[in-house]
mmCIF file of C-alpha atoms in Angstrom:
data_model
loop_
_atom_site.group_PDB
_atom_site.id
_atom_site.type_symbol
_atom_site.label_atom_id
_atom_site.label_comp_id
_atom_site.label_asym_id
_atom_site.label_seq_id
_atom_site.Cartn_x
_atom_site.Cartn_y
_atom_site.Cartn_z
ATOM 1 C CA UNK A 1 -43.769 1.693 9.356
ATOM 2 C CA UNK A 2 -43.342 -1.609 11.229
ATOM 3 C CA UNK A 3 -43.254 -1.706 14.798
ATOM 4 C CA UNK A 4 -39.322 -2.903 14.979
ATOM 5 C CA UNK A 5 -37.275 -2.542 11.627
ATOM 6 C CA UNK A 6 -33.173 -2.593 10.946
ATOM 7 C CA UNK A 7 -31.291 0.044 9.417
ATOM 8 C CA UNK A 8 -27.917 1.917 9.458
ATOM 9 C CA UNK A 9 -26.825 5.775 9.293
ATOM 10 C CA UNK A 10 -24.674 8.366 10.755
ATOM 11 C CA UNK A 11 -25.540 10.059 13.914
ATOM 12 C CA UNK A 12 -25.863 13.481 13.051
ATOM 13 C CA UNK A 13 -26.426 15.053 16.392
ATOM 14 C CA UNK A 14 -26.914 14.258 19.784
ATOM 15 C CA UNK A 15 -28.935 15.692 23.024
ATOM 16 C CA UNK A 16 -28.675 14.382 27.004
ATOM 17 C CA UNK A 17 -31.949 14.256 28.289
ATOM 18 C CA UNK A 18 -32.336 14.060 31.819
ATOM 19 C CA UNK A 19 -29.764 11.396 33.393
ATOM 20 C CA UNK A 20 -30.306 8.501 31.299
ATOM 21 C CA UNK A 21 -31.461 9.163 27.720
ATOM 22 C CA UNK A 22 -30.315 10.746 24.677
ATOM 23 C CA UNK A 23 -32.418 12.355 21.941
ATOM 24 C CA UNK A 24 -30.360 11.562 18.378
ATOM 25 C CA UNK A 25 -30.706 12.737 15.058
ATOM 26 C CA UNK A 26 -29.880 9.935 12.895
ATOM 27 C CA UNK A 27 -29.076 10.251 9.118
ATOM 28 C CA UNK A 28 -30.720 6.608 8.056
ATOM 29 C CA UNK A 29 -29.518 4.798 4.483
ATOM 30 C CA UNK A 30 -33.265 4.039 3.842
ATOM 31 C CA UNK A 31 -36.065 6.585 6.228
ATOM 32 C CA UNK A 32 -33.474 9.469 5.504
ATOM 33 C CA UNK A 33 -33.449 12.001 8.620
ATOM 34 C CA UNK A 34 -34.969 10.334 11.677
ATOM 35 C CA UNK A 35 -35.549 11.726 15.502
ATOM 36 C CA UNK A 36 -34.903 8.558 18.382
ATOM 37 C CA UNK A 37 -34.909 8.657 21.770
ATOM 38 C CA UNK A 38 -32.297 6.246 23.185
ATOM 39 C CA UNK A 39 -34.084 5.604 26.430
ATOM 40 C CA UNK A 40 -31.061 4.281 29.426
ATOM 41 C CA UNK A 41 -28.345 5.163 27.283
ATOM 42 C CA UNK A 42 -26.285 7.111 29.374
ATOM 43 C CA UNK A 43 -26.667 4.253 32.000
ATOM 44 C CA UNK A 44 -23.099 2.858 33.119
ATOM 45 C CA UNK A 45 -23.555 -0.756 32.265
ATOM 46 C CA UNK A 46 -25.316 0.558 28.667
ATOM 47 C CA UNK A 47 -23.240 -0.981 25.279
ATOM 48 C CA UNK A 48 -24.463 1.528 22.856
ATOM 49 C CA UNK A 49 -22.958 4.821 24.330
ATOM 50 C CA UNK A 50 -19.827 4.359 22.736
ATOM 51 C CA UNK A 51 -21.684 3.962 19.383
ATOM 52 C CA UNK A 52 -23.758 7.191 19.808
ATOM 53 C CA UNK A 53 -20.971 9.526 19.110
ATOM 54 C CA UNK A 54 -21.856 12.493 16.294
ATOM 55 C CA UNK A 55 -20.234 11.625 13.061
ATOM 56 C CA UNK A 56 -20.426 7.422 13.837
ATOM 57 C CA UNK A 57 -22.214 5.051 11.227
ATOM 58 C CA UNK A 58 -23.958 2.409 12.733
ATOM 59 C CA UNK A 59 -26.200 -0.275 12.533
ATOM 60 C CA UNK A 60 -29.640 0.083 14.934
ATOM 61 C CA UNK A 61 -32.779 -1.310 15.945
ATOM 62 C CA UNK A 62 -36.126 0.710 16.022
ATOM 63 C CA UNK A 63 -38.928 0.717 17.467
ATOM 64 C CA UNK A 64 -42.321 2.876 18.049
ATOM 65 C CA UNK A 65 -42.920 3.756 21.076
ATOM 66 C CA UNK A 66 -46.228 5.602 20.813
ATOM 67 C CA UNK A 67 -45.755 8.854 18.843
ATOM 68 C CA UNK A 68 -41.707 8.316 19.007
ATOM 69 C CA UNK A 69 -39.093 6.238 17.765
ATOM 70 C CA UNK A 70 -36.769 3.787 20.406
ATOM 71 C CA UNK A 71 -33.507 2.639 19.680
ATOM 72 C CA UNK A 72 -32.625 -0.812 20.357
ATOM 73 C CA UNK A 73 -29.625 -1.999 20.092
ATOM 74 C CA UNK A 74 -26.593 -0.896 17.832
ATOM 75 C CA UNK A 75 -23.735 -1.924 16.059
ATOM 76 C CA UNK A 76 -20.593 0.705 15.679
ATOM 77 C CA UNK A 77 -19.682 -0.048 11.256
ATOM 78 C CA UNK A 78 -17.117 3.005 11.339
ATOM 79 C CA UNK A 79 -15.543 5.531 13.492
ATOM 80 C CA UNK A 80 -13.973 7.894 11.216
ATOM 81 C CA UNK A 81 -11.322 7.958 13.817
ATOM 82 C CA UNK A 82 -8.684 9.942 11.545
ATOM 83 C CA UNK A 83 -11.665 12.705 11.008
ATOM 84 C CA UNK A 84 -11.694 13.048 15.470
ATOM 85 C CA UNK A 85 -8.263 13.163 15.899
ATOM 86 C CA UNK A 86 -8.610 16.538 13.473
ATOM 87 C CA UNK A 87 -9.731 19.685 14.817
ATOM 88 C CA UNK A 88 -10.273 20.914 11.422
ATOM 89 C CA UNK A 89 -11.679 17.952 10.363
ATOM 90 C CA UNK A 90 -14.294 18.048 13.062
ATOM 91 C CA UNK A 91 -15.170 21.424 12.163
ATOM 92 C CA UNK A 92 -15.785 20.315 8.977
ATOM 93 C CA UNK A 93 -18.094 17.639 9.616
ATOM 94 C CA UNK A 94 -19.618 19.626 12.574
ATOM 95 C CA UNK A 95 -20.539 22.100 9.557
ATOM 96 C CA UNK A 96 -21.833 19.597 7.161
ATOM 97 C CA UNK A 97 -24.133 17.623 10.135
ATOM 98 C CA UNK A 98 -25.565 21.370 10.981
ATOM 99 C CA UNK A 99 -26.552 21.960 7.602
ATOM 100 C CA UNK A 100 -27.556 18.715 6.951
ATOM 101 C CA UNK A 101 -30.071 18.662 10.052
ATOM 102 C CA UNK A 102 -31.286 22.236 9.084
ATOM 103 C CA UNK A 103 -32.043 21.235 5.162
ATOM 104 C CA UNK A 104 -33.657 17.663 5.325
ATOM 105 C CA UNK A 105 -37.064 16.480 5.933
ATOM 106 C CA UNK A 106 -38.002 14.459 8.667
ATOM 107 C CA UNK A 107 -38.631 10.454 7.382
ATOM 108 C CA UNK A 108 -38.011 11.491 4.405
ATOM 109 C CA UNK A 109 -36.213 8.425 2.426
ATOM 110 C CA UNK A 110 -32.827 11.137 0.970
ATOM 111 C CA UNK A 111 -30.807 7.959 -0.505
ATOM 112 C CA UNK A 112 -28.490 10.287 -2.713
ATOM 113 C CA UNK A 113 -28.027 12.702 0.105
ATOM 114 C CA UNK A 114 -26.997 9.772 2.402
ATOM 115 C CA UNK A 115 -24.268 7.977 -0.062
ATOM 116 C CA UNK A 116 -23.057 11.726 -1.070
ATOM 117 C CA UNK A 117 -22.599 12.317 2.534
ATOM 118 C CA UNK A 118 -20.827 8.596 3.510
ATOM 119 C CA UNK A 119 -18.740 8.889 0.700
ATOM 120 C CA UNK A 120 -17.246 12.508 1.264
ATOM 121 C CA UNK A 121 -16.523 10.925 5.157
ATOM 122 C CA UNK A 122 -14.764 8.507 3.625
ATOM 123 C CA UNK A 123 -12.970 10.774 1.882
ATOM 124 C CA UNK A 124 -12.313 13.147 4.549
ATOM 125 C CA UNK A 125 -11.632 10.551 7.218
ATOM 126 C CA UNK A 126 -9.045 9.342 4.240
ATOM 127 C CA UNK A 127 -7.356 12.525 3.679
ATOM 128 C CA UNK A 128 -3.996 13.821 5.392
ATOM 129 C CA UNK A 129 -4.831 17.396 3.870
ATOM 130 C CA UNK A 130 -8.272 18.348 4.422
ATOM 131 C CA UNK A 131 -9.511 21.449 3.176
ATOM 132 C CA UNK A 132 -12.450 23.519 2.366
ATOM 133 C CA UNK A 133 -12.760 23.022 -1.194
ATOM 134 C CA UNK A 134 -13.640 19.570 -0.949
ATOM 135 C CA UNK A 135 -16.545 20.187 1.518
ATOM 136 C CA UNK A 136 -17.786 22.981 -0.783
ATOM 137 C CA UNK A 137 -18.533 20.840 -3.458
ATOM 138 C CA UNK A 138 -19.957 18.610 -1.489
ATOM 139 C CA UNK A 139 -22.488 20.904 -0.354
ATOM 140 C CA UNK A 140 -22.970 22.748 -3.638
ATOM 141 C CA UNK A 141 -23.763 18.451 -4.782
ATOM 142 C CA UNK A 142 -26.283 18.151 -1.454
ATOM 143 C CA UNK A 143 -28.049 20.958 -2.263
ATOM 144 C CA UNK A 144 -28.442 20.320 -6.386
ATOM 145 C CA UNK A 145 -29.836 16.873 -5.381
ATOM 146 C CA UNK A 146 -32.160 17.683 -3.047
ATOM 147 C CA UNK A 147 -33.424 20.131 -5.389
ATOM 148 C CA UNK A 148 -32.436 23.471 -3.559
ATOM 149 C CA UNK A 149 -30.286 24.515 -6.554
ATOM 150 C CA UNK A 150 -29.766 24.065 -10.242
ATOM 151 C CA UNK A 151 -26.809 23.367 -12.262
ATOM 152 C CA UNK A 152 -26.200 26.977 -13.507
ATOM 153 C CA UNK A 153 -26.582 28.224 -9.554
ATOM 154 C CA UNK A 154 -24.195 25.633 -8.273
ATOM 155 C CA UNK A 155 -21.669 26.660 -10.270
ATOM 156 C CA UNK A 156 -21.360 30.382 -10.283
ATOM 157 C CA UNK A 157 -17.730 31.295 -8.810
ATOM 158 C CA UNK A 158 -19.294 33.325 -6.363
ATOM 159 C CA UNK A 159 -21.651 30.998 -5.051
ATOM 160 C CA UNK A 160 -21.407 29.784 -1.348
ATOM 161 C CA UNK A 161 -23.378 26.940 -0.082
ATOM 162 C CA UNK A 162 -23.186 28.157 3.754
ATOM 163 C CA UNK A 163 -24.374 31.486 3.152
ATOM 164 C CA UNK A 164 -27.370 30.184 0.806
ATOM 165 C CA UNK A 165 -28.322 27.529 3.423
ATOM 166 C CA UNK A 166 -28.249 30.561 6.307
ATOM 167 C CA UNK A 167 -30.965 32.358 4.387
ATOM 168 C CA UNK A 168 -32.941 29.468 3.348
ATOM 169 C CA UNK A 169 -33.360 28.681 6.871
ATOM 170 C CA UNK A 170 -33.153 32.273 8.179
ATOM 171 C CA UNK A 171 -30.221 31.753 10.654
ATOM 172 C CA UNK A 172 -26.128 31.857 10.798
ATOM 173 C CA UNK A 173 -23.562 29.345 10.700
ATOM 174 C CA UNK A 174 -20.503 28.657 11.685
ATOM 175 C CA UNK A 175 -18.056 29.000 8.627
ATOM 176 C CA UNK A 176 -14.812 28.604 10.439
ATOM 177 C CA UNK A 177 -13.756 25.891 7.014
ATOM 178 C CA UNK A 178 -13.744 29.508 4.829
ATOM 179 C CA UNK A 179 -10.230 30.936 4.101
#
C-alpha cells in the first residue's frame, strides 16, 4: 500500500481512546474492512467528528503510520439520517455492522459485500416500513457471497443468518429485528 491513498466507506464501528482519538472500523469500497486510528479527533476545534458517526459513508484520507493506519481528513457523502431518527432502524443496522465486523477479513478488498451493504442502506434509510425480512435476505446474500453459504443453505425456510453467524464465530447476538 502507498503511504497516503483516497477512498470511501461506511464507518462500521467506533472506539474513544483516551481523550483525543478514536479507533474506527471502516467498511472501505476498495481495501474492504480496515482498522484507523483517528489521532485528535475528539479535539473541539476537529472537522471530522461529525463525519465519524457509525452507519456514515464518507470519503477519507489514509495514511501509515508505522504498523497502523491514520486518517486524514474526511468528507461526510451520506447520513442515512431517516435510518437515525429510527430506533428500529438503528437496531437493524447496529445488527448488520456487528455481523459484518465479526465475518470479514481485515484488508481484504470485499467489493460485493460493500455495494450489497450500501445498497440495502439505501434501501433502509428509504423505507417508511422497515422490517426484518428485508435485512434477512440481505444477510442470507452477505454470507452466499463471501462464500460462507451455498445456494441450497441460503434458502432453506428454516435457515437464520444470525444464529449461523453466532456459531461461526462462537458468540451471541443481539436479534432484537426477529418477530
Amino acid at each position: 500500500m502507498s503511504n497516503h491513498y483516497i477512498d470511501e466507506g461506511l464507518v462500521l464501528k467506533k472506539v474513544i481512546i483516551g481523550e483525543r482519538d478514536v479507533m474506527l472500523t471502516i467498511l472501505s469500497k476498495t481495501k474492504g474492512k480496515l482498522e484507523i486510528r483517528a489521532f485528535g479527533v475528539k479535539k473541539i476545534t476537529s472537522r471530522r467528528i461529525g463525519h465519524l458517526e457509525t452507519g456514515n459513508y464518507i470519503k477519507f484520507i489514509l495514511s501509515n503510520r508505522g504498523d497502523r493506519l491514520a486518517l486524514g481528513e474526511t468528507e461526510l457523502l451520506w447520513g442515512y439520517s431517516n435510518i437515525k431518527d429510527s430506533k428500529l432502524k438503528m437496531e437493524f443496522l447496529y445488527l448488520l455492522f456487528t455481523i459484518l465486523n465479526k465475518i470479514l477479513p481485515i484488508e481484504q478488498s470485499e467489493q460485493s459485500a460493500f455495494e450489497l451493504v450500501l445498497d440495502y442502506l439505501k434501501k433502509l434509510n428509504g423505507d417508511s416500513n422497515a422490517d426484518g425480512e428485508r435485512l434477512d435476505t440481505t444477510l442470507k446474500t452477505l454470507l452466499l457471497s463471501l462464500g460462507y453459504i451455498d445456494n441450497k443453505t441460503a434458502y432453506l425456510p428454516l435457515f437464520n443468518p444470525v444464529s449461523f453467524v453466532e456459531d461461526l464465530v462462537n458468540q451471541k447476538i443481539n436479534k432484537n429485528y426477529l418477530r
